[in-house]
Amino acid sequence: MTTTLLPEDQTPDPTPEQAPAPADRDRASQWRLVWWRFRGHKLAMAGLVVLGGFYLVALLASFLAPHSTSWFDEDYIYAPPQLPKLVDTSGDDWNWGPYVNGYTLEQDPDTLELTHTVDPGTRIELGFFVRGESYSLFGLVDTNIHLFGPKDPDQPVYLLGADHRGRDLLSLIIHGTRVSMTIGLVGVLLAFVLGVVLGGISGYVGGKTDGLIQRVVEFFMSLPTLPLWLGLAAALPRDWGPLQRYFAITVILAIIAWTDLARVVRGRFLSLRTEQFVTAARLDGSTRRRVIFRHMLPSFTSHLVASLTLSIPAMILAETSLSFLGLGLQSPVVSWGVLLEQAQNFRAMADAPWLLLPGVAVVLAVLSFNFVGDGLRDAADPYR
Amino acid sequence: MLGFVARRLGLMVPTLFAISLVSFAIIQLPPGDYATTLVSQLEDSGQTVDTAQLEAIRERYGLDQPIVVQYWTWISNIVLHGDFGQSFQWNQPVADLLSSRLPLTIVLTLSTVLFTWIVAFPIGLYSAVRQYSWGDYVATTVGFLGLAIPNFLLALGLMYIALTVFDADVGGLFSAEYEEAPWSLARFADLLGHLWIPVIVLGTAGTAGLIRILRANLLDELHKPYVVAARSRGLSETRILFKYPLRVAVSPFLSTIGWVLPLLVSGEIVVSQVLSLPTTGPLLLRALRSQDMYLAGAIILLVSVLTVVGTLLSDILLARMDPRVRLGIR
């Protein structure tokens, strides 16, 4: 009787990809090392995939969404979500192909209120690459093909339900991705410039300038930000267009958000100022600008990227809260916060709980940004 | 200790001054001044404007004077006479409007701070001592979610559950019969019965943050040589934990009130609006929407000043606990 035992050292390497050969590691650039370490962080990778998906949706919004933001049908106010199905087993033969059930309309004889119920008897066929409303993709291609939708464009399809005007919530969430996911980026970019410049001056120059800038930072940090935002947002002229308002809101968000970044940058500058390579650069006769931008900044770019990523979700939450309170973006602009404003009406929420769904998108986006930011922060210093 | 308090108070003066400037700027931002807003409001409702009355208003707020004088009139009236101006939307002095709502805001915020500490402390402790245990993973996940869910969404969700599952209306801070009643033990009990939902909603984000901070601090301490030394001398695990590392990890815990408080004050506005609480938040929102700027400015001023004072108190508390802070050693 023979038993074969696998020698223990023959078990396959559990992580062949994550542990590159030492020779590779010695030759790899800093960013490659950061990437290798980041890759090992599973939650961060998952976050990155989700974020990639969100931005893809933002980019292709008008193609992915069955309807445009201005489309509505007053007959289907607060129509509940329909569950898409693949096989129809009600008939004698199984009928393949995606479809949803239609609605039956009932009117309350006392209140005249219309209620919709999904009617399992009717069938609305769904199709991919169907023709619907025309739009222009990237402003270049004029087309009317949508990824999916009802084969007959006049049939009501509300996969995630309808809102108070009979608009398709799924389409609105898809279009809202565009504004909600970019407003954070623009705001963070502005805050980044302010934070790096002021934090850099504070940390590099030191002395009285440092003291003054630190007082300003402390002042901003000790303030409750929301009342301040609200005050500034309420003071925006009423006749401003949606685009002007969007820009003004990002500036308002950035005015208060730069302080965290300024702190990080200052701390880094303070600790780097006494490093030998900085002293060497200065002794070599480099100008102050060259020391800062050629020698000091590149040595903590990865840390900066991490703190930037971590400050985007705060911006998204801020925009959502402002819009939810009716003082941020306003319709016809569609963002997740603007959509959630409808749920502020308590009765509407009780009758149409699917109005809370844009909140799921907010939570998902914010969680992903937090995970990616955490992963980046852990990977930022690959030589540790 | 006295020197520290004096230094800290000295630093507060420019902060308070800056806050008053910002609040005044917000009052001034909308186009037109108080008098023109009042005129358009009156004309909208079809009333005629009394010129003498208008003159009196201009006189009272110094609207014809340069902006510096206007600021001085505004702030000196507040500081010297407790006069915050007039709310034209309510046609009442701002001070009267705030006197009933501000105490409730303070009660709500303080209860939330207490709640945050009481919940975060044991959970953070447990997560650090039993790192990577099942409970730690649950706490970390809940913590992440708590940071990612906006306050108002949590409030809406809780309200929806309360409405559908328990068939209860959870808005407000008082039941209908106690709404206008004078303070009594029964009214207080009624307040406590309503307070817990806004406290949970408001406290979640802060609690999540505190758990993470306490866990990280304690983990840093637990692996230091002095802990190993204490263990090798035969001290019990509980005694080691409570005698040394916990004391070191708790002091940042106290100082967090500096960032928890502004967070709570911001959150209070959204949560109170959703749950329709009789606090300053919804009042501020209404004032901003109708550009009732003296009311809005007064609320922003008071809420910010209270935040700064709260932070000061927590700093003094921290200095009492931690001599390094008191003596300014970094």
Short mmCIF file of C-alpha atoms in Angstrom, two decimals, chain A residues 29-328:
data_model
loop_
_atom_site.label_atom_id
_atom_site.label_comp_id
_atom_site.label_asym_id
_atom_site.label_seq_id
_atom_site.Cartn_x
_atom_site.Cartn_y
_atom_site.Cartn_z
CA SER A 29 9.71 52.70 -10.13
CA GLN A 30 8.07 54.19 -7.05
CA TRP A 31 4.63 54.26 -8.68
CA ARG A 32 4.94 50.61 -9.66
CA LEU A 33 5.75 49.74 -6.06
CA VAL A 34 2.74 51.76 -4.88
CA TRP A 35 0.54 49.90 -7.35
CA TRP A 36 1.82 46.49 -6.24
CA ARG A 37 1.09 47.28 -2.63
CA PHE A 38 -2.30 48.81 -3.48
CA ARG A 39 -3.23 45.68 -5.43
CA GLY A 40 -2.93 43.59 -2.26
CA HIS A 41 -5.64 45.66 -0.57
CA LYS A 42 -8.82 43.81 -1.58
CA LEU A 43 -11.38 46.36 -0.40
CA ALA A 44 -9.47 49.14 -2.12
CA MET A 45 -9.39 47.20 -5.39
CA ALA A 46 -13.13 46.56 -5.11
CA GLY A 47 -13.63 50.29 -4.49
CA LEU A 48 -11.55 51.12 -7.55
CA VAL A 49 -13.68 48.84 -9.74
CA VAL A 50 -16.91 50.38 -8.43
CA LEU A 51 -15.60 53.90 -8.99
CA GLY A 52 -14.51 52.98 -12.51
CA GLY A 53 -18.05 51.76 -13.11
CA PHE A 54 -19.54 55.00 -11.80
CA TYR A 55 -17.39 57.16 -14.05
CA LEU A 56 -18.17 54.95 -17.02
CA VAL A 57 -21.86 55.47 -16.28
CA ALA A 58 -21.28 59.22 -16.01
CA LEU A 59 -19.50 59.23 -19.35
CA LEU A 60 -22.11 57.18 -21.22
CA ALA A 61 -25.15 58.42 -19.28
CA SER A 62 -27.37 59.31 -22.23
CA PHE A 63 -26.67 55.95 -23.89
CA LEU A 64 -27.21 53.84 -20.78
CA ALA A 65 -30.34 55.60 -19.54
CA PRO A 66 -33.61 54.61 -21.23
CA HIS A 67 -34.88 58.21 -21.06
CA SER A 68 -33.57 61.76 -20.96
CA THR A 69 -33.92 63.93 -17.85
CA SER A 70 -36.74 66.00 -19.32
CA TRP A 71 -38.90 62.99 -20.27
CA PHE A 72 -41.98 62.38 -18.13
CA ASP A 73 -45.41 60.81 -18.35
CA GLU A 74 -48.07 62.29 -16.09
CA ASP A 75 -50.15 59.11 -16.19
CA TYR A 76 -47.54 57.22 -14.21
CA ILE A 77 -46.87 59.45 -11.20
CA TYR A 78 -45.34 57.37 -8.39
CA ALA A 79 -45.58 54.15 -10.41
CA PRO A 80 -43.82 51.40 -8.39
CA PRO A 81 -40.69 49.60 -9.65
CA GLN A 82 -41.11 46.71 -12.09
CA LEU A 83 -39.03 43.58 -11.80
CA PRO A 84 -37.46 42.63 -15.13
CA LYS A 85 -38.03 38.93 -15.94
CA LEU A 86 -36.41 36.61 -18.42
CA VAL A 87 -38.97 33.87 -19.08
CA ASP A 88 -42.72 34.13 -19.40
CA THR A 89 -44.25 30.90 -18.07
CA SER A 90 -47.85 32.05 -18.00
CA GLY A 91 -48.70 30.84 -21.50
CA ASP A 92 -48.62 27.30 -22.84
CA ASP A 93 -45.18 27.76 -24.31
CA TRP A 94 -42.33 29.28 -22.44
CA ASN A 95 -41.63 32.67 -23.89
CA TRP A 96 -38.00 33.68 -23.71
CA GLY A 97 -36.71 37.26 -23.74
CA PRO A 98 -36.59 40.01 -21.11
CA TYR A 99 -39.90 41.65 -20.26
CA VAL A 100 -41.67 43.52 -17.45
CA ASN A 101 -45.28 43.50 -16.33
CA GLY A 102 -47.45 46.50 -17.16
CA TYR A 103 -49.51 48.58 -14.76
CA THR A 104 -53.18 48.73 -13.93
CA LEU A 105 -54.51 52.07 -12.89
CA GLU A 106 -56.96 52.46 -10.01
CA GLN A 107 -58.62 55.62 -8.85
CA ASP A 108 -59.73 56.07 -5.29
CA PRO A 109 -63.39 57.18 -5.54
CA ASP A 110 -63.10 59.49 -2.51
CA THR A 111 -59.74 61.16 -2.91
CA LEU A 112 -59.44 60.79 -6.73
CA GLU A 113 -55.88 59.64 -6.04
CA LEU A 114 -54.39 57.43 -8.74
CA THR A 115 -52.58 54.30 -7.65
CA HIS A 116 -50.60 51.98 -9.88
CA THR A 117 -50.16 48.29 -9.29
CA VAL A 118 -47.94 45.99 -11.31
CA ASP A 119 -50.26 43.73 -13.29
CA PRO A 120 -48.84 40.23 -13.84
CA GLY A 121 -51.25 39.69 -16.72
CA THR A 122 -49.70 42.15 -19.14
CA ARG A 123 -46.31 41.98 -20.77
CA ILE A 124 -44.02 44.72 -22.08
CA GLU A 125 -41.09 43.40 -24.04
CA LEU A 126 -37.68 44.85 -23.37
CA GLY A 127 -34.89 44.95 -25.87
CA PHE A 128 -31.25 45.90 -26.12
CA PHE A 129 -30.04 48.68 -28.40
CA VAL A 130 -33.56 49.96 -28.93
CA ARG A 131 -34.48 53.24 -30.54
CA GLY A 132 -35.81 55.95 -28.25
CA GLU A 133 -35.28 59.67 -27.75
CA SER A 134 -32.45 61.12 -29.76
CA TYR A 135 -29.42 62.58 -28.02
CA SER A 136 -25.90 63.45 -28.93
CA LEU A 137 -23.11 61.29 -27.55
CA PHE A 138 -20.07 63.34 -26.41
CA GLY A 139 -21.55 66.17 -28.50
CA LEU A 140 -20.25 64.40 -31.61
CA VAL A 141 -22.54 61.58 -32.64
CA ASP A 142 -26.27 62.19 -32.96
CA THR A 143 -28.15 58.97 -32.34
CA ASN A 144 -31.29 57.56 -30.74
CA ILE A 145 -30.04 54.14 -29.73
CA HIS A 146 -30.25 53.31 -26.02
CA LEU A 147 -28.62 50.34 -24.32
CA PHE A 148 -31.99 48.95 -23.31
CA GLY A 149 -35.63 49.95 -23.12
CA PRO A 150 -39.09 48.88 -24.20
CA LYS A 151 -39.27 47.67 -27.79
CA ASP A 152 -42.32 49.89 -28.21
CA PRO A 153 -41.18 53.35 -26.98
CA ASP A 154 -44.72 54.29 -25.88
CA GLN A 155 -44.95 51.53 -23.30
CA PRO A 156 -44.28 52.49 -19.66
CA VAL A 157 -41.12 50.96 -18.24
CA TYR A 158 -39.99 52.07 -14.77
CA LEU A 159 -37.46 49.58 -13.49
CA LEU A 160 -36.83 51.63 -10.35
CA GLY A 161 -40.21 53.35 -10.18
CA ALA A 162 -41.37 56.84 -11.08
CA ASP A 163 -41.19 60.15 -9.23
CA HIS A 164 -43.73 62.91 -8.55
CA ARG A 165 -43.80 63.98 -12.20
CA GLY A 166 -43.78 60.51 -13.70
CA ARG A 167 -40.11 60.57 -14.61
CA ASP A 168 -38.07 57.37 -14.73
CA LEU A 169 -36.00 57.18 -11.54
CA LEU A 170 -33.39 54.84 -13.06
CA SER A 171 -32.68 57.28 -15.88
CA LEU A 172 -32.49 60.16 -13.41
CA ILE A 173 -30.01 58.32 -11.18
CA ILE A 174 -27.86 57.51 -14.22
CA HIS A 175 -27.88 61.12 -15.39
CA GLY A 176 -27.34 62.37 -11.81
CA THR A 177 -24.10 60.37 -11.63
CA ARG A 178 -22.55 62.90 -13.96
CA VAL A 179 -23.05 65.91 -11.69
CA SER A 180 -22.65 64.14 -8.35
CA MET A 181 -19.39 62.40 -9.26
CA THR A 182 -17.79 65.45 -10.87
CA ILE A 183 -18.75 68.20 -8.43
CA GLY A 184 -16.49 66.57 -5.86
CA LEU A 185 -13.58 66.48 -8.31
CA VAL A 186 -13.87 70.13 -9.31
CA GLY A 187 -14.25 71.21 -5.69
CA VAL A 188 -11.31 69.10 -4.56
CA LEU A 189 -9.17 70.50 -7.37
CA LEU A 190 -9.84 74.06 -6.18
CA ALA A 191 -9.29 73.09 -2.55
CA PHE A 192 -6.09 71.31 -3.60
CA VAL A 193 -4.60 74.44 -5.16
CA LEU A 194 -5.46 76.52 -2.09
CA GLY A 195 -4.29 73.83 0.31
CA VAL A 196 -0.94 73.13 -1.39
CA VAL A 197 -0.07 76.80 -1.85
CA LEU A 198 -1.05 77.96 1.65
CA GLY A 199 0.11 74.78 3.41
CA GLY A 200 3.35 74.88 1.44
CA ILE A 201 4.07 78.49 2.36
CA SER A 202 3.14 77.77 5.96
CA GLY A 203 5.43 74.77 6.27
CA TYR A 204 8.37 76.06 4.24
CA VAL A 205 8.58 79.65 5.43
CA GLY A 206 7.58 78.98 9.03
CA GLY A 207 7.77 81.67 11.70
CA LYS A 208 5.12 84.38 11.80
CA THR A 209 3.61 83.50 8.41
CA ASP A 210 3.15 79.94 9.61
CA GLY A 211 1.49 81.15 12.80
CA LEU A 212 -0.92 83.39 10.90
CA ILE A 213 -1.93 80.72 8.37
CA GLN A 214 -2.35 78.16 11.14
CA ARG A 215 -4.71 80.52 12.99
CA VAL A 216 -6.78 80.88 9.82
CA VAL A 217 -6.89 77.09 9.39
CA GLU A 218 -7.91 76.62 13.02
CA PHE A 219 -10.60 79.24 12.60
CA PHE A 220 -12.12 77.42 9.65
CA MET A 221 -11.86 74.07 11.40
CA SER A 222 -13.61 75.31 14.54
CA LEU A 223 -16.63 76.51 12.57
CA PRO A 224 -19.66 74.35 11.92
CA THR A 225 -19.42 74.24 8.12
CA LEU A 226 -23.01 73.58 7.12
CA PRO A 227 -24.56 76.84 8.42
CA LEU A 228 -21.78 78.70 6.66
CA TRP A 229 -22.33 76.85 3.38
CA LEU A 230 -26.05 77.41 3.67
CA GLY A 231 -25.57 81.11 4.29
CA LEU A 232 -23.30 81.48 1.27
CA ALA A 233 -25.51 79.32 -0.96
CA ALA A 234 -28.63 81.25 0.02
CA ALA A 235 -26.92 84.47 -0.93
CA LEU A 236 -26.32 83.34 -4.54
CA PRO A 237 -28.37 85.46 -6.94
CA ARG A 238 -31.67 83.78 -7.77
CA ASP A 239 -31.43 84.43 -11.50
CA TRP A 240 -28.19 82.50 -11.96
CA GLY A 241 -28.35 79.64 -14.42
CA PRO A 242 -27.69 76.03 -13.42
CA LEU A 243 -24.11 76.11 -14.66
CA GLN A 244 -23.19 79.27 -12.76
CA ARG A 245 -24.79 77.82 -9.65
CA TYR A 246 -22.90 74.55 -10.05
CA PHE A 247 -19.63 76.42 -10.24
CA ALA A 248 -20.50 78.70 -7.33
CA ILE A 249 -21.37 75.70 -5.15
CA THR A 250 -18.02 74.02 -5.90
CA VAL A 251 -16.22 77.23 -4.95
CA ILE A 252 -18.21 77.45 -1.71
CA LEU A 253 -17.38 73.82 -0.90
CA ALA A 254 -13.71 74.40 -1.67
CA ILE A 255 -13.43 77.53 0.49
CA ILE A 256 -14.00 75.44 3.57
CA ALA A 257 -12.46 72.13 2.48
CA TRP A 258 -8.90 73.34 1.82
CA THR A 259 -7.95 73.40 5.49
CA ASP A 260 -7.44 69.64 5.89
CA LEU A 261 -5.16 69.51 2.87
CA ALA A 262 -3.23 72.55 4.05
CA ARG A 263 -2.57 70.74 7.33
CA VAL A 264 -1.26 67.62 5.59
CA VAL A 265 0.98 69.62 3.25
CA ARG A 266 2.33 71.79 6.07
CA GLY A 267 3.16 68.76 8.21
CA ARG A 268 5.02 67.14 5.33
CA PHE A 269 6.96 70.29 4.53
CA LEU A 270 7.95 70.74 8.17
CA SER A 271 9.34 67.22 8.40
CA LEU A 272 11.04 67.36 5.00
CA ARG A 273 12.65 70.77 5.54
CA THR A 274 15.41 69.28 7.67
CA GLU A 275 16.00 66.20 5.45
CA GLN A 276 19.47 65.87 4.01
CA PHE A 277 18.45 65.85 0.35
CA VAL A 278 16.68 69.19 0.81
CA THR A 279 19.72 70.70 2.51
CA ALA A 280 21.88 69.33 -0.30
CA ALA A 281 19.64 70.89 -2.95
CA ARG A 282 19.76 74.22 -1.16
CA LEU A 283 23.55 74.09 -0.80
CA ASP A 284 23.78 73.37 -4.51
CA GLY A 285 22.27 76.78 -5.06
CA SER A 286 18.77 75.75 -6.18
CA THR A 287 16.21 78.50 -6.02
CA ARG A 288 13.45 78.21 -3.45
CA ARG A 289 10.96 77.40 -6.19
CA ARG A 290 13.14 74.62 -7.51
CA VAL A 291 13.65 73.14 -4.04
CA ILE A 292 9.91 73.09 -3.45
CA PHE A 293 8.68 71.83 -6.81
CA ARG A 294 11.58 69.61 -7.96
CA HIS A 295 12.70 68.11 -4.67
CA MET A 296 10.11 68.37 -1.92
CA LEU A 297 6.71 68.03 -3.60
CA PRO A 298 7.56 64.88 -5.64
CA SER A 299 8.64 63.07 -2.47
CA PHE A 300 5.13 63.15 -1.04
CA THR A 301 2.94 63.15 -4.14
CA SER A 302 1.59 59.71 -3.25
CA HIS A 303 0.50 60.98 0.16
CA LEU A 304 -1.17 63.94 -1.49
CA VAL A 305 -3.07 61.69 -3.88
CA ALA A 306 -4.27 59.65 -0.90
CA SER A 307 -5.53 62.70 1.00
CA LEU A 308 -7.14 64.02 -2.17
CA THR A 309 -9.04 60.78 -2.65
CA LEU A 310 -10.17 60.86 0.96
CA SER A 311 -11.49 64.42 0.63
CA ILE A 312 -13.69 63.73 -2.41
CA PRO A 313 -16.39 61.78 -0.50
CA ALA A 314 -16.75 64.66 1.96
CA MET A 315 -17.49 66.93 -1.02
CA ILE A 316 -20.03 64.51 -2.46
CA LEU A 317 -21.78 64.30 0.91
CA ALA A 318 -21.72 68.09 1.24
CA GLU A 319 -23.28 68.60 -2.19
CA THR A 320 -25.90 65.98 -1.44
CA SER A 321 -26.81 67.59 1.88
CA LEU A 322 -26.93 71.11 0.40
CA SER A 323 -29.10 70.02 -2.52
CA PHE A 324 -31.27 67.93 -0.24
CA LEU A 325 -32.01 71.03 1.81
CA GLY A 326 -32.91 72.89 -1.36
CA LEU A 327 -30.01 75.35 -1.19
CA GLY A 328 -27.51 73.58 -3.41
#
